[in-house]
Amino acid sequence: MALILTFAEARDGRLRRASLEVVSEARRLAGALGATVETVVVGAGVTALAGELAAQGADRVRVFDDAALAAYATEVYARALAQAMAAARPQVVLLPFTAMGKDLAPRVAARTGAGLASDCVALEVKDGRLVARRPVYAGKAVTSVEWSGEPRMATLRPNVFALGPQDASRPVEVVPGAVDATARARVVRTTATAQGRVPLSEAQIIVSGGRGLKGPENFHLVESLAEALGGAVGASRAVVDAGWVDHQLQVGQTGRTVSPSLYVAVGISGAIQHLAGMSSSRCVVAINKDPDAPIFKVADYGVLGDLFEVLPQLTEAAKAHRAARG
């Protein structure tokens, strides 16, 4: 029987939502391909996550559970996934297009000789063949690609593939794995920033600020609206290059690619490089005082006005709405 293998990313003892989306999509494809779904998870204390992966659609979970694997190490994790592929011999391998997935997938593809389609926004089965759709030319076009051989590997853009219904009663086979944890480089310390904020790649709501804010002292207006909406904070490249905020908040071609349900662009003109990072957002709201700003061409809703007047009102309205809902 055909097999679809997925890689599940865990952090601080919890599965990333993007990993669950990948398993759910694998479950959907399994019906069309007549395949089973196996998921690989690497880390410390990850055996306990097998039930959650099964509920989302995994038939088998291969766990590399060891204290030595607590911190992500490219060389070791690539070795574990390649080892799992050699044992399972899958026809399809799916990973989330997260920072880890972007680093891991090409290395494993090179090790195993797999063809890799990155940043896919759709997968479908046509006449028994798997076809992927992915943006090209900074999001200005979408192309369909097929593989000429196996295994067929793809990374899936977060927040694009919907989670399927969960079934906590689904049985799962847990297969323990072991991997050589020695590496030429090791993580000695991790320094986290932006504590308490929702990660951009997983956020359903993002409020991004641009040069229209005039200075870093005004960026708190964006942060306040994001907090009131229960979302994450983003920024344009111009703001990051000016040193107003950290690079990890940058949305765009040279920053993060995001696909939230709601994207609010505040004081952002809408350069093509920025649009490339948020064009797959489900709903875009633009706030700008320039009626000719390119961002209005891609916005579902546009607010033409002074952001210094609009944002405080929106923030208060959002707070009132959340308070009313309890």
Short mmCIF file of C-alpha atoms in Angstrom, two decimals:
data_model
loop_
_atom_site.label_atom_id
_atom_site.label_comp_id
_atom_site.label_asym_id
_atom_site.label_seq_id
_atom_site.Cartn_x
_atom_site.Cartn_y
_atom_site.Cartn_z
CA MET A 1 0.00 0.00 0.00
CA ALA A 2 1.15 3.53 -0.77
CA LEU A 3 2.45 5.62 2.13
CA ILE A 4 2.46 9.35 2.83
CA LEU A 5 5.10 10.43 5.36
CA THR A 6 4.85 13.75 7.19
CA PHE A 7 7.21 15.56 9.52
CA ALA A 8 5.73 17.06 12.69
CA GLU A 9 7.50 19.98 14.31
CA ALA A 10 7.27 20.22 18.09
CA ARG A 11 8.34 23.11 20.27
CA ASP A 12 8.28 23.29 24.07
CA GLY A 13 6.34 20.03 24.23
CA ARG A 14 3.62 21.20 21.85
CA LEU A 15 2.96 20.54 18.18
CA ARG A 16 3.06 23.49 15.82
CA ARG A 17 -0.29 24.12 14.14
CA ALA A 18 1.43 23.95 10.74
CA SER A 19 2.42 20.35 11.49
CA LEU A 20 -1.20 19.40 12.22
CA GLU A 21 -2.25 21.05 8.95
CA VAL A 22 0.25 18.86 7.10
CA VAL A 23 -1.06 15.68 8.75
CA SER A 24 -4.63 16.70 7.98
CA GLU A 25 -3.78 17.31 4.32
CA ALA A 26 -1.98 13.97 4.17
CA ARG A 27 -5.13 12.30 5.50
CA ARG A 28 -7.19 13.95 2.77
CA LEU A 29 -4.75 12.88 0.05
CA ALA A 30 -4.56 9.37 1.47
CA GLY A 31 -8.16 8.78 0.49
CA ALA A 32 -7.48 9.67 -3.15
CA LEU A 33 -4.18 7.77 -3.33
CA GLY A 34 -5.29 4.74 -1.34
CA ALA A 35 -2.44 5.38 1.10
CA THR A 36 -1.72 5.23 4.81
CA VAL A 37 -0.25 8.15 6.76
CA GLU A 38 2.87 7.97 8.91
CA THR A 39 4.20 10.94 10.87
CA VAL A 40 7.75 11.46 12.12
CA VAL A 41 8.35 13.56 15.23
CA VAL A 42 11.79 14.28 16.69
CA GLY A 43 12.60 15.78 20.07
CA ALA A 44 12.52 15.21 23.82
CA GLY A 45 9.29 13.98 25.40
CA VAL A 46 7.52 13.80 22.03
CA THR A 47 6.05 10.30 22.45
CA ALA A 48 3.11 11.87 24.28
CA LEU A 49 2.19 13.78 21.12
CA ALA A 50 1.29 10.62 19.17
CA GLY A 51 -2.36 10.76 20.22
CA GLU A 52 -2.82 14.29 18.92
CA LEU A 53 -1.24 13.35 15.59
CA ALA A 54 -3.48 10.29 15.33
CA ALA A 55 -6.58 12.37 16.02
CA GLN A 56 -5.64 14.56 13.06
CA GLY A 57 -5.16 11.59 10.72
CA ALA A 58 -1.89 9.72 11.32
CA ASP A 59 -2.09 5.92 11.19
CA ARG A 60 1.43 5.46 12.51
CA VAL A 61 3.76 7.77 14.43
CA ARG A 62 7.51 7.20 14.35
CA VAL A 63 9.07 8.92 17.37
CA PHE A 64 12.72 9.81 17.88
CA ASP A 65 12.43 10.64 21.57
CA ASP A 66 15.67 11.48 23.34
CA ALA A 67 16.86 14.24 25.66
CA ALA A 68 19.76 14.80 23.27
CA LEU A 69 17.26 15.83 20.58
CA ALA A 70 15.58 18.59 22.61
CA ALA A 71 17.19 21.40 20.58
CA TYR A 72 16.84 21.46 16.80
CA ALA A 73 20.06 20.51 15.03
CA THR A 74 19.91 20.43 11.25
CA GLU A 75 22.36 17.57 10.80
CA VAL A 76 20.70 15.28 13.37
CA TYR A 77 17.09 15.98 12.41
CA ALA A 78 17.90 15.48 8.72
CA ARG A 79 19.55 12.19 9.60
CA ALA A 80 16.44 11.08 11.55
CA LEU A 81 13.99 11.97 8.78
CA ALA A 82 16.15 10.35 6.09
CA GLN A 83 16.39 7.25 8.26
CA ALA A 84 12.59 7.17 8.63
CA MET A 85 12.20 7.51 4.86
CA ALA A 86 14.58 4.62 4.27
CA ALA A 87 12.58 2.43 6.65
CA ALA A 88 9.08 3.41 5.49
CA ARG A 89 9.80 3.90 1.75
CA PRO A 90 7.07 6.53 1.27
CA GLN A 91 5.76 7.72 -2.09
CA VAL A 92 5.03 11.22 -0.73
CA VAL A 93 6.79 13.24 2.00
CA LEU A 94 5.20 16.44 3.38
CA LEU A 95 6.70 19.03 5.73
CA PRO A 96 5.44 22.42 6.97
CA PHE A 97 7.00 25.48 5.28
CA THR A 98 8.21 26.88 8.60
CA ALA A 99 11.71 28.08 9.42
CA MET A 100 12.59 24.51 10.42
CA GLY A 101 10.89 23.00 7.39
CA LYS A 102 12.68 25.39 5.03
CA ASP A 103 16.01 24.32 6.51
CA LEU A 104 15.26 20.61 6.79
CA ALA A 105 13.45 19.74 3.54
CA PRO A 106 16.19 20.59 1.00
CA ARG A 107 18.84 18.82 3.07
CA VAL A 108 16.76 15.65 3.30
CA ALA A 109 15.83 15.88 -0.39
CA ALA A 110 19.54 16.02 -1.25
CA ARG A 111 20.28 13.03 1.01
CA THR A 112 17.49 10.87 -0.41
CA GLY A 113 17.33 12.03 -4.03
CA ALA A 114 13.75 13.21 -3.62
CA GLY A 115 12.20 15.89 -5.82
CA LEU A 116 11.15 18.90 -3.74
CA ALA A 117 8.34 21.40 -4.41
CA SER A 118 8.54 24.18 -1.81
CA ASP A 119 5.94 26.61 -0.43
CA CYS A 120 2.93 24.77 -1.89
CA VAL A 121 -0.51 26.32 -1.47
CA ALA A 122 -2.54 23.43 -2.92
CA LEU A 123 -2.20 19.70 -3.55
CA GLU A 124 -4.52 17.54 -5.63
CA VAL A 125 -4.62 14.12 -7.21
CA LYS A 126 -5.26 14.03 -10.97
CA ASP A 127 -5.53 10.66 -12.70
CA GLY A 128 -3.62 9.08 -9.83
CA ARG A 129 -0.80 11.68 -10.00
CA LEU A 130 -0.01 14.20 -7.30
CA VAL A 131 -0.01 17.82 -8.53
CA ALA A 132 1.17 20.79 -6.46
CA ARG A 133 0.44 24.47 -6.90
CA ARG A 134 2.98 27.03 -5.71
CA PRO A 135 3.50 30.79 -6.12
CA VAL A 136 6.32 32.01 -8.37
CA TYR A 137 7.74 35.41 -9.38
CA ALA A 138 7.16 36.92 -5.93
CA GLY A 139 3.57 35.75 -5.88
CA LYS A 140 2.60 37.32 -9.21
CA ALA A 141 1.81 33.89 -10.69
CA VAL A 142 0.95 30.38 -9.53
CA THR A 143 2.35 27.32 -11.28
CA SER A 144 1.35 23.65 -11.21
CA VAL A 145 4.17 21.14 -10.82
CA GLU A 146 4.46 17.35 -10.93
CA TRP A 147 7.25 14.98 -9.95
CA SER A 148 9.12 12.73 -12.37
CA GLY A 149 10.06 10.18 -9.71
CA GLU A 150 9.69 9.14 -6.08
CA PRO A 151 9.68 10.05 -3.32
CA ARG A 152 7.74 13.22 -4.00
CA MET A 153 8.54 15.81 -1.34
CA ALA A 154 6.72 19.09 -0.67
CA THR A 155 6.60 21.81 1.96
CA LEU A 156 3.17 23.32 2.68
CA ARG A 157 2.56 26.98 3.45
CA PRO A 158 1.12 27.42 6.98
CA ASN A 159 -2.46 28.64 7.45
CA VAL A 160 -3.40 27.68 3.88
CA PHE A 161 -4.43 24.04 4.41
CA ALA A 162 -7.45 23.65 6.66
CA LEU A 163 -7.47 21.34 9.65
CA GLY A 164 -9.79 18.39 9.17
CA PRO A 165 -12.15 17.04 11.83
CA GLN A 166 -10.37 15.48 14.79
CA ASP A 167 -11.13 11.95 15.93
CA ALA A 168 -9.65 11.25 19.35
CA SER A 169 -10.73 7.61 19.12
CA ARG A 170 -8.52 6.80 16.11
CA PRO A 171 -6.03 4.05 16.93
CA VAL A 172 -2.36 4.71 16.30
CA GLU A 173 0.74 2.58 16.06
CA VAL A 174 3.74 4.15 17.78
CA VAL A 175 7.12 3.09 16.38
CA PRO A 176 10.18 4.10 18.43
CA GLY A 177 13.22 5.23 16.50
CA ALA A 178 16.83 5.90 17.42
CA VAL A 179 19.31 8.18 15.70
CA ASP A 180 22.92 9.14 16.18
CA ALA A 181 22.72 12.55 17.88
CA THR A 182 26.32 13.56 17.27
CA ALA A 183 26.74 16.67 15.11
CA ARG A 184 29.44 19.07 14.03
CA ALA A 185 27.46 21.94 15.54
CA ARG A 186 25.23 22.08 18.60
CA VAL A 187 22.87 24.59 20.16
CA VAL A 188 24.26 25.96 23.42
CA ARG A 189 21.67 28.65 24.09
CA THR A 190 18.41 29.93 22.68
CA THR A 191 17.43 33.56 23.24
CA ALA A 192 13.77 34.28 22.63
CA THR A 193 12.38 37.70 21.75
CA ALA A 194 8.87 39.13 21.47
CA GLN A 195 7.67 37.08 24.42
CA GLY A 196 3.93 36.55 24.59
CA ARG A 197 3.28 37.33 20.94
CA VAL A 198 1.64 34.92 18.56
CA PRO A 199 4.20 33.59 16.01
CA LEU A 200 3.69 35.30 12.65
CA SER A 201 3.60 32.06 10.67
CA GLU A 202 0.76 30.68 12.80
CA ALA A 203 -1.24 33.85 13.45
CA GLN A 204 -4.80 34.08 12.20
CA ILE A 205 -4.76 37.87 12.61
CA ILE A 206 -1.78 40.10 11.78
CA VAL A 207 -1.48 43.88 12.08
CA SER A 208 1.55 45.23 10.18
CA GLY A 209 2.98 48.71 10.30
CA GLY A 210 4.89 50.69 7.68
CA ARG A 211 6.71 54.00 7.22
CA GLY A 212 3.41 55.82 7.44
CA LEU A 213 3.80 55.60 11.22
CA LYS A 214 6.58 58.22 10.83
CA GLY A 215 8.76 56.90 13.66
CA PRO A 216 9.40 54.01 16.07
CA GLU A 217 7.76 55.96 18.87
CA ASN A 218 4.41 55.46 17.12
CA PHE A 219 4.71 51.72 16.50
CA HIS A 220 2.86 51.08 19.75
CA LEU A 221 -0.33 51.97 17.86
CA VAL A 222 0.12 48.83 15.74
CA GLU A 223 0.98 46.73 18.79
CA SER A 224 -2.10 47.97 20.66
CA LEU A 225 -4.45 47.12 17.78
CA ALA A 226 -2.86 43.67 17.38
CA GLU A 227 -3.30 43.01 21.10
CA ALA A 228 -6.93 44.17 21.02
CA LEU A 229 -7.63 41.85 18.08
CA GLY A 230 -5.75 38.94 19.64
CA GLY A 231 -3.28 38.86 16.76
CA ALA A 232 0.39 39.16 15.92
CA VAL A 233 2.52 42.16 14.95
CA GLY A 234 4.21 42.49 11.57
CA ALA A 235 6.16 45.16 9.74
CA SER A 236 7.29 46.24 6.30
CA ARG A 237 10.91 45.99 5.20
CA ALA A 238 11.32 49.78 5.33
CA VAL A 239 10.43 49.76 9.02
CA VAL A 240 12.81 46.90 9.76
CA ASP A 241 15.66 48.45 7.76
CA ALA A 242 15.14 51.69 9.67
CA GLY A 243 15.68 49.78 12.91
CA TRP A 244 12.23 50.41 14.36
CA VAL A 245 11.51 46.73 15.04
CA ASP A 246 13.30 43.39 14.88
CA HIS A 247 13.76 41.58 11.56
CA GLN A 248 11.66 38.64 12.79
CA LEU A 249 8.56 40.83 12.35
CA GLN A 250 9.24 41.56 8.68
CA VAL A 251 6.58 40.42 6.24
CA GLY A 252 7.57 40.21 2.58
CA GLN A 253 9.76 38.60 -0.02
CA THR A 254 12.87 38.84 2.18
CA GLY A 255 10.94 38.31 5.40
CA ARG A 256 8.10 36.07 6.54
CA THR A 257 5.45 34.64 4.23
CA VAL A 258 2.11 34.67 6.04
CA SER A 259 -1.43 33.53 5.30
CA PRO A 260 -3.70 34.83 8.08
CA SER A 261 -7.47 35.06 8.02
CA LEU A 262 -7.14 38.83 8.54
CA TYR A 263 -4.21 41.04 7.54
CA VAL A 264 -4.32 44.72 8.50
CA ALA A 265 -1.77 46.87 6.66
CA VAL A 266 -1.21 50.17 8.48
CA GLY A 267 0.71 52.91 6.69
CA ILE A 268 2.12 50.43 4.17
CA SER A 269 2.24 51.56 0.54
CA GLY A 270 2.11 48.04 -0.89
CA ALA A 271 5.39 47.43 -2.74
CA ILE A 272 5.47 44.17 -4.67
CA GLN A 273 8.07 42.77 -2.27
CA HIS A 274 5.67 43.21 0.65
CA LEU A 275 2.70 41.82 -1.28
CA ALA A 276 4.71 38.67 -2.02
CA GLY A 277 4.70 37.87 1.70
CA MET A 278 1.00 38.36 2.42
CA SER A 279 -0.84 37.87 -0.87
CA SER A 280 -2.44 34.61 0.31
CA SER A 281 -4.18 36.33 3.25
CA ARG A 282 -7.90 35.60 3.24
CA CYS A 283 -8.96 39.17 4.04
CA VAL A 284 -6.81 42.30 3.69
CA VAL A 285 -7.66 45.64 5.30
CA ALA A 286 -5.55 48.63 4.27
CA ILE A 287 -5.31 51.87 6.25
CA ASN A 288 -3.58 54.67 4.37
CA LYS A 289 -4.07 58.35 3.66
CA ASP A 290 -2.77 58.06 0.09
CA PRO A 291 -5.66 57.12 -2.25
CA ASP A 292 -3.15 55.97 -4.89
CA ALA A 293 -1.28 53.57 -2.60
CA PRO A 294 -0.87 50.19 -4.38
CA ILE A 295 -2.01 48.35 -1.24
CA PHE A 296 -5.61 49.39 -2.02
CA LYS A 297 -5.51 47.33 -5.23
CA VAL A 298 -5.18 44.10 -3.26
CA ALA A 299 -7.23 45.10 -0.22
CA ASP A 300 -10.68 43.68 0.43
CA TYR A 301 -11.46 46.73 2.57
CA GLY A 302 -9.75 50.09 2.48
CA VAL A 303 -9.77 52.88 5.04
CA LEU A 304 -8.69 56.18 3.49
CA GLY A 305 -7.64 58.37 6.37
CA ASP A 306 -5.05 59.43 8.92
CA LEU A 307 -3.85 56.31 10.74
CA PHE A 308 -3.17 58.37 13.86
CA GLU A 309 -6.90 59.03 14.06
CA VAL A 310 -8.12 55.69 12.73
CA LEU A 311 -6.02 53.27 14.79
CA PRO A 312 -7.01 54.49 18.28
CA GLN A 313 -10.68 54.28 17.28
CA LEU A 314 -10.27 50.78 15.85
CA THR A 315 -8.39 49.65 18.94
CA GLU A 316 -11.10 50.93 21.29
CA ALA A 317 -13.81 49.35 19.14
CA ALA A 318 -11.96 46.01 19.15
CA LYS A 319 -11.55 46.14 22.93
CA ALA A 320 -15.23 46.93 23.40
CA HIS A 321 -16.25 44.10 21.10
CA ARG A 322 -14.09 41.57 22.92
CA ALA A 323 -15.37 42.78 26.29
CA ALA A 324 -18.97 42.42 25.12
CA ARG A 325 -18.31 38.84 24.04
CA GLY A 326 -16.81 38.05 27.43
#
